PDB file of C-alpha atoms and ligand atoms in Angstrom:
ATOM      1  CA  MET A   1       6.985  23.382  -3.541  1.00  0.00           C
ATOM      2  CA  ASP A   2       5.568  24.820  -0.331  1.00  0.00           C
ATOM      3  CA  GLU A   3       2.266  25.050   1.447  1.00  0.00           C
ATOM      4  CA  SER A   4       1.232  28.100  -0.591  1.00  0.00           C
ATOM      5  CA  HIS A   5       0.623  25.688  -3.469  1.00  0.00           C
ATOM      6  CA  ALA A   6      -3.070  25.385  -2.745  1.00  0.00           C
ATOM      7  CA  PRO A   7      -5.061  23.788  -5.567  1.00  0.00           C
ATOM      8  CA  ASP A   8      -6.349  26.170  -8.233  1.00  0.00           C
ATOM      9  CA  HIS A   9     -10.105  26.180  -8.435  1.00  0.00           C
ATOM     10  CA  GLN A  10     -10.950  25.510 -12.066  1.00  0.00           C
ATOM     11  CA  ASN A  11     -13.076  22.522 -11.068  1.00  0.00           C
ATOM     12  CA  GLU A  12     -14.593  24.080  -7.969  1.00  0.00           C
ATOM     13  CA  GLY A  13     -18.056  22.790  -7.193  1.00  0.00           C
ATOM     14  CA  LYS A  14     -17.941  19.938  -9.719  1.00  0.00           C
ATOM     15  CA  THR A  15     -17.966  16.339  -8.670  1.00  0.00           C
ATOM     16  CA  MET A  16     -15.508  14.358 -10.723  1.00  0.00           C
ATOM     17  CA  LYS A  17     -15.013  10.632 -11.404  1.00  0.00           C
ATOM     18  CA  ASN A  18     -11.278  11.018 -10.798  1.00  0.00           C
ATOM     19  CA  LEU A  19      -8.852  13.815 -10.086  1.00  0.00           C
ATOM     20  CA  GLY A  20      -5.121  14.451 -10.237  1.00  0.00           C
ATOM     21  CA  TYR A  21      -2.997  17.062  -8.456  1.00  0.00           C
ATOM     22  CA  TYR A  22       0.552  18.126  -9.168  1.00  0.00           C
ATOM     23  CA  ASN A  23       2.194  20.973  -7.224  1.00  0.00           C
ATOM     24  CA  GLY A  24      -1.033  22.964  -7.047  1.00  0.00           C
ATOM     25  CA  VAL A  25      -2.449  22.157 -10.498  1.00  0.00           C
ATOM     26  CA  ILE A  26      -5.601  20.069 -10.407  1.00  0.00           C
ATOM     27  CA  ASP A  27      -7.546  18.383 -13.209  1.00  0.00           C
ATOM     28  CA  GLN A  28      -8.839  15.019 -14.378  1.00  0.00           C
ATOM     29  CA  ILE A  29      -6.013  12.456 -14.287  1.00  0.00           C
ATOM     30  CA  ASP A  30      -5.851  11.976 -18.066  1.00  0.00           C
ATOM     31  CA  ALA A  31      -5.408  15.726 -18.582  1.00  0.00           C
ATOM     32  CA  MET A  32      -2.500  16.041 -16.130  1.00  0.00           C
ATOM     33  CA  ARG A  33       1.140  16.398 -17.263  1.00  0.00           C
ATOM     34  CA  ILE A  34       4.293  16.275 -15.163  1.00  0.00           C
ATOM     35  CA  PRO A  35       7.755  17.582 -16.124  1.00  0.00           C
ATOM     36  CA  MET A  36      10.157  15.202 -17.838  1.00  0.00           C
ATOM     37  CA  ASN A  37      12.848  16.150 -15.293  1.00  0.00           C
ATOM     38  CA  ASP A  38      10.807  15.130 -12.242  1.00  0.00           C
ATOM     39  CA  ARG A  39      13.213  12.684 -10.539  1.00  0.00           C
ATOM     40  CA  SER A  40      10.321  10.218 -10.052  1.00  0.00           C
ATOM     41  CA  ASN A  41      10.280   9.905 -13.823  1.00  0.00           C
ATOM     42  CA  TYR A  42      13.812   8.680 -14.526  1.00  0.00           C
ATOM     43  CA  PHE A  43      14.989   7.413 -11.081  1.00  0.00           C
ATOM     44  CA  GLY A  44      11.785   6.509  -9.240  1.00  0.00           C
ATOM     45  CA  ASP A  45      13.363   8.810  -6.634  1.00  0.00           C
ATOM     46  CA  GLY A  46      10.412   9.235  -4.314  1.00  0.00           C
ATOM     47  CA  ILE A  47       7.998   7.768  -1.783  1.00  0.00           C
ATOM     48  CA  TYR A  48       4.315   6.940  -2.203  1.00  0.00           C
ATOM     49  CA  GLU A  49       1.224   5.910  -0.272  1.00  0.00           C
ATOM     50  CA  VAL A  50      -2.141   4.366  -1.118  1.00  0.00           C
ATOM     51  CA  CYS A  51      -5.255   4.698   1.036  1.00  0.00           C
ATOM     52  CA  LEU A  52      -8.743   3.304   0.756  1.00  0.00           C
ATOM     53  CA  VAL A  53     -11.565   5.848   1.006  1.00  0.00           C
ATOM     54  CA  ALA A  54     -15.104   4.832   1.971  1.00  0.00           C
ATOM     55  CA  ASN A  55     -18.017   7.259   2.468  1.00  0.00           C
ATOM     56  CA  GLY A  56     -15.565  10.155   2.182  1.00  0.00           C
ATOM     57  CA  VAL A  57     -13.439   8.850   5.076  1.00  0.00           C
ATOM     58  CA  ILE A  58      -9.768   8.075   4.390  1.00  0.00           C
ATOM     59  CA  PHE A  59      -9.217   4.798   6.273  1.00  0.00           C
ATOM     60  CA  ALA A  60      -6.223   4.653   8.640  1.00  0.00           C
ATOM     61  CA  LEU A  61      -4.972   8.014   7.358  1.00  0.00           C
ATOM     62  CA  GLU A  62      -2.844   8.766  10.445  1.00  0.00           C
ATOM     63  CA  ASP A  63      -1.038   5.419  10.053  1.00  0.00           C
ATOM     64  CA  HIS A  64      -0.361   6.079   6.358  1.00  0.00           C
ATOM     65  CA  LEU A  65       0.867   9.612   7.082  1.00  0.00           C
ATOM     66  CA  ASN A  66       3.194   8.355   9.812  1.00  0.00           C
ATOM     67  CA  ARG A  67       4.706   5.723   7.497  1.00  0.00           C
ATOM     68  CA  PHE A  68       4.982   8.297   4.704  1.00  0.00           C
ATOM     69  CA  TYR A  69       6.915  10.847   6.766  1.00  0.00           C
ATOM     70  CA  ASP A  70       9.140   8.074   8.217  1.00  0.00           C
ATOM     71  CA  ASN A  71       9.940   6.971   4.675  1.00  0.00           C
ATOM     72  CA  LEU A  72      10.770  10.515   3.545  1.00  0.00           C
ATOM     73  CA  ASP A  73      13.266  10.705   6.441  1.00  0.00           C
ATOM     74  CA  LYS A  74      14.787   7.336   5.479  1.00  0.00           C
ATOM     75  CA  VAL A  75      15.604   8.581   1.963  1.00  0.00           C
ATOM     76  CA  GLN A  76      16.376  12.181   3.037  1.00  0.00           C
ATOM     77  CA  ILE A  77      13.668  13.862   0.976  1.00  0.00           C
ATOM     78  CA  HIS A  78      12.902  17.278   2.419  1.00  0.00           C
ATOM     79  CA  PHE A  79       9.154  17.903   2.095  1.00  0.00           C
ATOM     80  CA  THR A  80       7.874  21.185   3.500  1.00  0.00           C
ATOM     81  CA  TYR A  81       4.218  20.264   4.007  1.00  0.00           C
ATOM     82  CA  SER A  82       3.297  19.621   7.638  1.00  0.00           C
ATOM     83  CA  LYS A  83       1.309  16.464   8.335  1.00  0.00           C
ATOM     84  CA  GLN A  84      -1.746  18.621   9.066  1.00  0.00           C
ATOM     85  CA  ALA A  85      -1.437  20.556   5.794  1.00  0.00           C
ATOM     86  CA  LEU A  86      -1.020  17.395   3.731  1.00  0.00           C
ATOM     87  CA  LYS A  87      -3.972  15.810   5.508  1.00  0.00           C
ATOM     88  CA  ALA A  88      -6.184  18.806   4.709  1.00  0.00           C
ATOM     89  CA  LEU A  89      -5.143  18.756   1.041  1.00  0.00           C
ATOM     90  CA  LEU A  90      -5.785  14.988   0.732  1.00  0.00           C
ATOM     91  CA  GLN A  91      -9.206  15.400   2.317  1.00  0.00           C
ATOM     92  CA  ASP A  92      -9.992  18.305  -0.012  1.00  0.00           C
ATOM     93  CA  MET A  93      -9.062  16.193  -3.065  1.00  0.00           C
ATOM     94  CA  VAL A  94     -11.230  13.298  -1.887  1.00  0.00           C
ATOM     95  CA  GLU A  95     -14.208  15.592  -1.381  1.00  0.00           C
ATOM     96  CA  ARG A  96     -14.060  16.731  -5.014  1.00  0.00           C
ATOM     97  CA  VAL A  97     -14.525  13.188  -6.361  1.00  0.00           C
ATOM     98  CA  GLU A  98     -17.894  11.463  -6.441  1.00  0.00           C
ATOM     99  CA  GLY A  99     -18.418   7.826  -5.420  1.00  0.00           C
ATOM    100  CA  THR A 100     -18.682   5.902  -2.148  1.00  0.00           C
ATOM    101  CA  SER A 101     -15.400   3.986  -2.472  1.00  0.00           C
ATOM    102  CA  LEU A 102     -12.203   5.473  -3.857  1.00  0.00           C
ATOM    103  CA  SER A 103      -8.467   4.936  -3.968  1.00  0.00           C
ATOM    104  CA  LEU A 104      -6.245   7.784  -2.844  1.00  0.00           C
ATOM    105  CA  TYR A 105      -2.647   7.688  -4.128  1.00  0.00           C
ATOM    106  CA  TRP A 106       0.039  10.241  -3.444  1.00  0.00           C
ATOM    107  CA  GLN A 107       3.769  10.483  -4.027  1.00  0.00           C
ATOM    108  CA  VAL A 108       6.544  12.919  -3.264  1.00  0.00           C
ATOM    109  CA  SER A 109       9.653  12.961  -5.432  1.00  0.00           C
ATOM    110  CA  ARG A 110      13.003  14.627  -4.797  1.00  0.00           C
ATOM    111  CA  GLY A 111      12.099  17.457  -7.157  1.00  0.00           C
ATOM    112  CA  THR A 112      12.738  18.514 -10.728  1.00  0.00           C
ATOM    113  CA  ALA A 113      16.339  18.798 -11.911  1.00  0.00           C
ATOM    114  CA  LYS A 114      18.654  17.863 -14.779  1.00  0.00           C
ATOM    115  CA  ARG A 115      19.356  14.121 -14.588  1.00  0.00           C
ATOM    116  CA  SER A 116      22.183  13.397 -12.167  1.00  0.00           C
ATOM    117  CA  HIS A 117      22.444  10.557  -9.650  1.00  0.00           C
ATOM    118  CA  VAL A 118      23.406  12.791  -6.728  1.00  0.00           C
ATOM    119  CA  PHE A 119      20.766  14.831  -4.906  1.00  0.00           C
ATOM    120  CA  PRO A 120      19.898  18.150  -6.576  1.00  0.00           C
ATOM    121  CA  ASP A 121      20.753  21.464  -4.920  1.00  0.00           C
ATOM    122  CA  PRO A 122      18.884  21.872  -1.597  1.00  0.00           C
ATOM    123  CA  SER A 123      17.000  24.818  -3.125  1.00  0.00           C
ATOM    124  CA  VAL A 124      15.139  22.333  -5.385  1.00  0.00           C
ATOM    125  CA  ASN A 125      11.705  21.629  -3.872  1.00  0.00           C
ATOM    126  CA  ALA A 126      10.056  18.219  -3.615  1.00  0.00           C
ATOM    127  CA  ASN A 127       7.149  17.519  -6.004  1.00  0.00           C
ATOM    128  CA  LEU A 128       3.765  16.374  -4.697  1.00  0.00           C
ATOM    129  CA  MET A 129       1.426  14.372  -6.900  1.00  0.00           C
ATOM    130  CA  ILE A 130      -2.006  13.058  -5.836  1.00  0.00           C
ATOM    131  CA  MET A 131      -4.533  10.862  -7.652  1.00  0.00           C
ATOM    132  CA  VAL A 132      -8.062  10.047  -6.507  1.00  0.00           C
ATOM    133  CA  ASP A 133      -9.952   7.414  -8.481  1.00  0.00           C
ATOM    134  CA  GLN A 134     -12.870   5.012  -8.318  1.00  0.00           C
ATOM    135  CA  LEU A 135     -12.247   1.678  -6.554  1.00  0.00           C
ATOM    136  CA  ASN A 136     -14.601  -1.164  -5.737  1.00  0.00           C
ATOM    137  CA  LEU A 137     -14.346  -2.313  -2.140  1.00  0.00           C
ATOM    138  CA  PRO A 138     -12.926  -5.845  -1.957  1.00  0.00           C
ATOM    139  CA  ARG A 139     -15.301  -8.746  -1.362  1.00  0.00           C
ATOM    140  CA  LYS A 140     -14.873 -10.696   1.853  1.00  0.00           C
ATOM    141  CA  ASP A 141     -15.381 -14.029   0.089  1.00  0.00           C
ATOM    142  CA  MET A 142     -12.515 -13.598  -2.400  1.00  0.00           C
ATOM    143  CA  LEU A 143     -10.170 -16.578  -2.615  1.00  0.00           C
ATOM    144  CA  TYR A 144      -6.612 -16.149  -3.860  1.00  0.00           C
ATOM    145  CA  LYS A 145      -4.384 -18.374  -5.940  1.00  0.00           C
ATOM    146  CA  LEU A 146      -0.697 -17.798  -5.200  1.00  0.00           C
ATOM    147  CA  ILE A 147       2.565 -18.608  -6.929  1.00  0.00           C
ATOM    148  CA  THR A 148       5.998 -18.560  -5.321  1.00  0.00           C
ATOM    149  CA  LEU A 149       8.894 -16.564  -6.760  1.00  0.00           C
ATOM    150  CA  PRO A 150      12.387 -15.634  -5.612  1.00  0.00           C
ATOM    151  CA  ASP A 151      12.453 -12.229  -3.946  1.00  0.00           C
ATOM    152  CA  ILE A 152      14.831 -10.294  -6.197  1.00  0.00           C
ATOM    153  CA  ARG A 153      14.215  -6.887  -4.611  1.00  0.00           C
ATOM    154  CA  PHE A 154      16.833  -4.673  -2.950  1.00  0.00           C
ATOM    155  CA  LEU A 155      17.516  -4.871   0.762  1.00  0.00           C
ATOM    156  CA  ARG A 156      15.398  -1.893   1.838  1.00  0.00           C
ATOM    157  CA  CYS A 157      11.934  -3.312   1.215  1.00  0.00           C
ATOM    158  CA  ASP A 158      10.795  -1.435   4.342  1.00  0.00           C
ATOM    159  CA  ILE A 159      10.858   1.757   2.228  1.00  0.00           C
ATOM    160  CA  LYS A 160       7.730   2.401   0.138  1.00  0.00           C
ATOM    161  CA  SER A 161       9.815   3.641  -2.764  1.00  0.00           C
ATOM    162  CA  LEU A 162       8.560   4.384  -6.264  1.00  0.00           C
ATOM    163  CA  ASN A 163      11.006   1.779  -7.633  1.00  0.00           C
ATOM    164  CA  LEU A 164       8.683  -1.183  -8.112  1.00  0.00           C
ATOM    165  CA  LEU A 165      10.153  -3.022 -11.101  1.00  0.00           C
ATOM    166  CA  PRO A 166      10.663  -6.379  -9.286  1.00  0.00           C
ATOM    167  CA  ASN A 167       7.131  -6.096  -7.855  1.00  0.00           C
ATOM    168  CA  VAL A 168       5.765  -5.335 -11.331  1.00  0.00           C
ATOM    169  CA  LEU A 169       7.562  -8.355 -12.831  1.00  0.00           C
ATOM    170  CA  ALA A 170       6.366 -10.646 -10.029  1.00  0.00           C
ATOM    171  CA  SER A 171       2.773  -9.421 -10.363  1.00  0.00           C
ATOM    172  CA  GLN A 172       2.832 -10.027 -14.100  1.00  0.00           C
ATOM    173  CA  ALA A 173       4.306 -13.534 -13.603  1.00  0.00           C
ATOM    174  CA  ALA A 174       1.474 -14.246 -11.148  1.00  0.00           C
ATOM    175  CA  LYS A 175      -1.109 -13.037 -13.642  1.00  0.00           C
ATOM    176  CA  GLU A 176       0.373 -15.143 -16.435  1.00  0.00           C
ATOM    177  CA  ALA A 177       0.222 -18.183 -14.127  1.00  0.00           C
ATOM    178  CA  GLY A 178      -3.505 -17.495 -13.568  1.00  0.00           C
ATOM    179  CA  CYS A 179      -2.798 -16.349  -9.981  1.00  0.00           C
ATOM    180  CA  ASP A 180      -3.720 -13.326  -7.891  1.00  0.00           C
ATOM    181  CA  GLU A 181      -0.473 -12.720  -6.017  1.00  0.00           C
ATOM    182  CA  ALA A 182       3.152 -13.844  -5.895  1.00  0.00           C
ATOM    183  CA  VAL A 183       4.668 -15.056  -2.613  1.00  0.00           C
ATOM    184  CA  LEU A 184       8.260 -13.803  -2.537  1.00  0.00           C
ATOM    185  CA  HIS A 185      10.976 -15.778  -0.749  1.00  0.00           C
ATOM    186  CA  ARG A 186      14.721 -15.630  -0.198  1.00  0.00           C
ATOM    187  CA  ASN A 187      16.126 -19.187  -0.245  1.00  0.00           C
ATOM    188  CA  GLY A 188      12.817 -20.621   0.959  1.00  0.00           C
ATOM    189  CA  ILE A 189      12.256 -17.994   3.704  1.00  0.00           C
ATOM    190  CA  VAL A 190       9.066 -16.081   2.907  1.00  0.00           C
ATOM    191  CA  SER A 191       9.205 -12.299   3.004  1.00  0.00           C
ATOM    192  CA  GLU A 192       5.854 -11.011   1.722  1.00  0.00           C
ATOM    193  CA  CYS A 193       3.918 -10.797  -1.568  1.00  0.00           C
ATOM    194  CA  ALA A 194       4.470  -8.568  -4.623  1.00  0.00           C
ATOM    195  CA  HIS A 195       2.043  -5.978  -3.289  1.00  0.00           C
ATOM    196  CA  SER A 196       0.731  -7.399  -0.007  1.00  0.00           C
ATOM    197  CA  ASN A 197       1.841  -8.868   3.316  1.00  0.00           C
ATOM    198  CA  LEU A 198       1.345 -12.528   4.128  1.00  0.00           C
ATOM    199  CA  PHE A 199       0.108 -14.397   7.213  1.00  0.00           C
ATOM    200  CA  TYR A 200      -0.745 -17.972   8.069  1.00  0.00           C
ATOM    201  CA  LEU A 201      -2.701 -19.664  10.818  1.00  0.00           C
ATOM    202  CA  LYS A 202      -1.512 -22.914  12.397  1.00  0.00           C
ATOM    203  CA  ASP A 203      -3.175 -24.430  15.458  1.00  0.00           C
ATOM    204  CA  GLN A 204      -4.990 -21.092  15.981  1.00  0.00           C
ATOM    205  CA  VAL A 205      -1.751 -19.106  16.170  1.00  0.00           C
ATOM    206  CA  LEU A 206      -1.229 -16.293  13.647  1.00  0.00           C
ATOM    207  CA  TYR A 207       2.232 -16.198  12.023  1.00  0.00           C
ATOM    208  CA  THR A 208       3.828 -13.512   9.859  1.00  0.00           C
ATOM    209  CA  ALA A 209       7.305 -12.329   8.878  1.00  0.00           C
ATOM    210  CA  PRO A 210       8.959  -9.880  11.311  1.00  0.00           C
ATOM    211  CA  LEU A 211       9.306  -6.161  10.604  1.00  0.00           C
ATOM    212  CA  ASN A 212      12.772  -5.564   9.195  1.00  0.00           C
ATOM    213  CA  HIS A 213      14.424  -4.414   5.953  1.00  0.00           C
ATOM    214  CA  LEU A 214      12.924  -7.363   4.016  1.00  0.00           C
ATOM    215  CA  ILE A 215       9.243  -6.384   4.133  1.00  0.00           C
ATOM    216  CA  LEU A 216       7.015  -3.337   3.958  1.00  0.00           C
ATOM    217  CA  PRO A 217       5.460  -2.500   7.339  1.00  0.00           C
ATOM    218  CA  GLY A 218       1.928  -2.821   5.981  1.00  0.00           C
ATOM    219  CA  ILE A 219      -0.802  -0.752   7.581  1.00  0.00           C
ATOM    220  CA  THR A 220      -3.257  -3.621   7.059  1.00  0.00           C
ATOM    221  CA  ARG A 221      -0.692  -6.037   8.560  1.00  0.00           C
ATOM    222  CA  ALA A 222      -0.558  -3.927  11.736  1.00  0.00           C
ATOM    223  CA  ARG A 223      -4.362  -3.692  11.895  1.00  0.00           C
ATOM    224  CA  LEU A 224      -4.786  -7.466  11.513  1.00  0.00           C
ATOM    225  CA  ILE A 225      -2.223  -8.145  14.243  1.00  0.00           C
ATOM    226  CA  ALA A 226      -4.079  -5.732  16.542  1.00  0.00           C
ATOM    227  CA  CYS A 227      -7.390  -7.505  15.755  1.00  0.00           C
ATOM    228  CA  ALA A 228      -5.810 -10.895  16.540  1.00  0.00           C
ATOM    229  CA  LYS A 229      -4.480  -9.657  19.882  1.00  0.00           C
ATOM    230  CA  ARG A 230      -7.883  -8.236  20.795  1.00  0.00           C
ATOM    231  CA  LEU A 231      -9.472 -11.605  19.971  1.00  0.00           C
ATOM    232  CA  GLY A 232      -6.939 -13.427  22.168  1.00  0.00           C
ATOM    233  CA  ILE A 233      -5.250 -15.094  19.154  1.00  0.00           C
ATOM    234  CA  ALA A 234      -1.510 -15.502  19.753  1.00  0.00           C
ATOM    235  CA  VAL A 235       0.673 -13.737  17.162  1.00  0.00           C
ATOM    236  CA  VAL A 236       4.198 -14.811  16.191  1.00  0.00           C
ATOM    237  CA  GLU A 237       6.262 -12.386  14.101  1.00  0.00           C
ATOM    238  CA  ALA A 238       9.182 -14.567  13.015  1.00  0.00           C
ATOM    239  CA  PRO A 239      10.757 -15.809   9.772  1.00  0.00           C
ATOM    240  CA  PHE A 240       8.923 -18.787   8.232  1.00  0.00           C
ATOM    241  CA  THR A 241       9.490 -21.137   5.315  1.00  0.00           C
ATOM    242  CA  LEU A 242       7.551 -22.038   2.166  1.00  0.00           C
ATOM    243  CA  GLU A 243       7.172 -25.504   3.658  1.00  0.00           C
ATOM    244  CA  GLU A 244       5.449 -24.074   6.754  1.00  0.00           C
ATOM    245  CA  LEU A 245       3.153 -22.082   4.479  1.00  0.00           C
ATOM    246  CA  LYS A 246       2.158 -25.275   2.632  1.00  0.00           C
ATOM    247  CA  GLN A 247       1.250 -26.930   5.959  1.00  0.00           C
ATOM    248  CA  ALA A 248      -0.769 -23.937   7.225  1.00  0.00           C
ATOM    249  CA  ASP A 249      -4.392 -24.176   8.338  1.00  0.00           C
ATOM    250  CA  GLU A 250      -5.164 -20.834   6.665  1.00  0.00           C
ATOM    251  CA  VAL A 251      -3.157 -18.440   4.499  1.00  0.00           C
ATOM    252  CA  ILE A 252      -4.085 -14.726   4.566  1.00  0.00           C
ATOM    253  CA  VAL A 253      -2.980 -11.925   2.239  1.00  0.00           C
ATOM    254  CA  THR A 254      -3.349  -8.313   3.425  1.00  0.00           C
ATOM    255  CA  SER A 255      -3.133  -4.933   1.720  1.00  0.00           C
ATOM    256  CA  THR A 256      -4.891  -1.588   1.753  1.00  0.00           C
ATOM    257  CA  THR A 257      -6.946  -2.161  -1.385  1.00  0.00           C
ATOM    258  CA  LYS A 258      -7.647  -5.904  -0.946  1.00  0.00           C
ATOM    259  CA  GLN A 259      -7.827  -5.757   2.862  1.00  0.00           C
ATOM    260  CA  CYS A 260      -7.838  -9.325   4.245  1.00  0.00           C
ATOM    261  CA  VAL A 261      -8.063 -12.171   1.704  1.00  0.00           C
ATOM    262  CA  ARG A 262      -7.982 -15.945   2.146  1.00  0.00           C
ATOM    263  CA  ALA A 263      -5.776 -18.058  -0.154  1.00  0.00           C
ATOM    264  CA  PHE A 264      -6.495 -21.623  -1.260  1.00  0.00           C
ATOM    265  CA  GLU A 265      -3.835 -22.521  -3.813  1.00  0.00           C
ATOM    266  CA  LEU A 266      -0.023 -22.302  -3.888  1.00  0.00           C
ATOM    267  CA  ASP A 267       1.874 -23.230  -7.040  1.00  0.00           C
ATOM    268  CA  LYS A 268      -1.222 -25.066  -8.335  1.00  0.00           C
ATOM    269  CA  GLU A 269      -1.530 -27.183  -5.165  1.00  0.00           C
ATOM    270  CA  ALA A 270      -4.420 -26.987  -2.698  1.00  0.00           C
ATOM    271  CA  ILE A 271      -3.502 -25.319   0.598  1.00  0.00           C
ATOM    272  CA  ALA A 272      -5.208 -23.985   3.738  1.00  0.00           C
ATOM    273  CA  LEU A 273      -9.015 -23.590   4.252  1.00  0.00           C
ATOM    274  CA  ARG A 274      -8.677 -25.758   7.376  1.00  0.00           C
ATOM    275  CA  ASP A 275      -9.626 -23.264  10.104  1.00  0.00           C
ATOM    276  CA  PRO A 276     -12.600 -21.236   8.884  1.00  0.00           C
ATOM    277  CA  VAL A 277     -13.642 -20.329  12.421  1.00  0.00           C
ATOM    278  CA  THR A 278     -10.415 -18.510  13.334  1.00  0.00           C
ATOM    279  CA  PHE A 279     -10.085 -17.000   9.851  1.00  0.00           C
ATOM    280  CA  THR A 280     -13.636 -15.653   9.880  1.00  0.00           C
ATOM    281  CA  ALA A 281     -13.251 -14.240  13.390  1.00  0.00           C
ATOM    282  CA  LEU A 282     -10.143 -12.356  12.277  1.00  0.00           C
ATOM    283  CA  GLN A 283     -11.607 -11.134   9.020  1.00  0.00           C
ATOM    284  CA  ASP A 284     -14.857 -10.056  10.712  1.00  0.00           C
ATOM    285  CA  ALA A 285     -12.883  -8.130  13.343  1.00  0.00           C
ATOM    286  CA  PHE A 286     -10.896  -6.358  10.631  1.00  0.00           C
ATOM    287  CA  PHE A 287     -13.978  -5.442   8.585  1.00  0.00           C
ATOM    288  CA  HIS A 288     -15.875  -4.352  11.675  1.00  0.00           C
ATOM    289  CA  GLU A 289     -13.085  -1.894  12.509  1.00  0.00           C
ATOM    290  CA  PHE A 290     -13.049  -0.679   8.898  1.00  0.00           C
ATOM    291  CA  GLU A 291     -16.814  -0.171   8.813  1.00  0.00           C
ATOM    292  CA  GLU A 292     -16.841   1.628  12.173  1.00  0.00           C
ATOM    293  CA  GLU A 293     -14.049   4.009  11.124  1.00  0.00           C
ATOM    294  CA  THR A 294     -15.548   4.781   7.731  1.00  0.00           C
ATOM    295  CA  LYS A 295     -19.143   5.281   8.863  1.00  0.00           C
ATOM    296  CA  GLN A 296     -20.704   8.460   7.491  1.00  0.00           C
TER     297      GLN A 296
HETATM  298  N1  PMP B   1       3.979  -5.220   0.783  1.00  0.00           N
HETATM  299  C1  PMP B   1       4.143  -4.589  -0.386  1.00  0.00           C
HETATM  300  C2  PMP B   1       5.353  -4.908  -1.209  1.00  0.00           C
HETATM  301  C3  PMP B   1       3.199  -3.649  -0.829  1.00  0.00           C
HETATM  302  O1  PMP B   1       3.380  -3.001  -1.999  1.00  0.00           O
HETATM  303  C4  PMP B   1       2.061  -3.398  -0.034  1.00  0.00           C
HETATM  304  C5  PMP B   1       1.054  -2.348  -0.437  1.00  0.00           C
HETATM  305  N2  PMP B   1       0.348  -2.637  -1.604  1.00  0.00           N
HETATM  306  C6  PMP B   1       1.907  -4.108   1.164  1.00  0.00           C
HETATM  307  C7  PMP B   1       2.901  -4.985   1.555  1.00  0.00           C
HETATM  308  C8  PMP B   1       0.704  -3.891   2.036  1.00  0.00           C
HETATM  309  O2  PMP B   1       0.799  -2.660   2.713  1.00  0.00           O
HETATM  310  P1  PMP B   1      -0.513  -1.873   3.167  1.00  0.00           P
HETATM  311  O3  PMP B   1      -1.290  -2.792   4.036  1.00  0.00           O
HETATM  312  O4  PMP B   1       0.018  -0.701   3.896  1.00  0.00           O
HETATM  313  O5  PMP B   1      -1.250  -1.507   1.913  1.00  0.00           O
END
């Protein structure tokens, strides 16, 4: 695929509830088909991103694009779109969908080729898929219940790869336990959640796991850390234990679609909710930034 794959214009002028794109073909998501031999299909051999869109503005798009291109380099996927060209296409897709808050998902796979573990011939182009859909903005007063689970993922969790089976299993286990997220740990050392990063507050200091191969460098994580620093809240990025989490004053879960959520239960036991002032200051700072950047 190359940059000449501009979308066809069968839906030009219409506002849609959702829209899919695959290598230049564009239609409602349910009507879209992708080839069986797309390597995302049988290997999950690709990289993805999710952004939150409000009032037509793709929040933190530069940050997501930077992580996306870094990830493509990490797994040696050659994608010919420039950052500017991809940005323009994503914006174009968003503009075709009605609604004030949307999710924007995109993925690039290593192309379409007969199933073989090794990379296909370099002449095989990467495949680009995009989905834009309706999404309700998260409520600031949400309260999360958490369960803890062993982190059984591979040792490159810094890569936003399409292979999400352990995350899927952990999310389902959380749901079956009546919880909203699963806190993943390796021998009692907390890494992150099944689809979010994790923070805690203790004595007005904000703690979170360090950036390394064990966690995804969340865009929301980085934004919250920046908000804390602006507010004069000390930030410690260092490994921490489940025990420390249980003793925390506040526990905070962050992700693009849920933004900045407070937790109040861990493995059915009451936790946190002991420093509403610092939590609210942080959350307000995050939402203020979001609202300013997504103003019409
Ligand atoms: N960790 C994992 C495993 C994730 O899947 C996600 C994204 N849902 C996050 C952290 C949060 O990252 P971001 O803030 O960039 O959405």
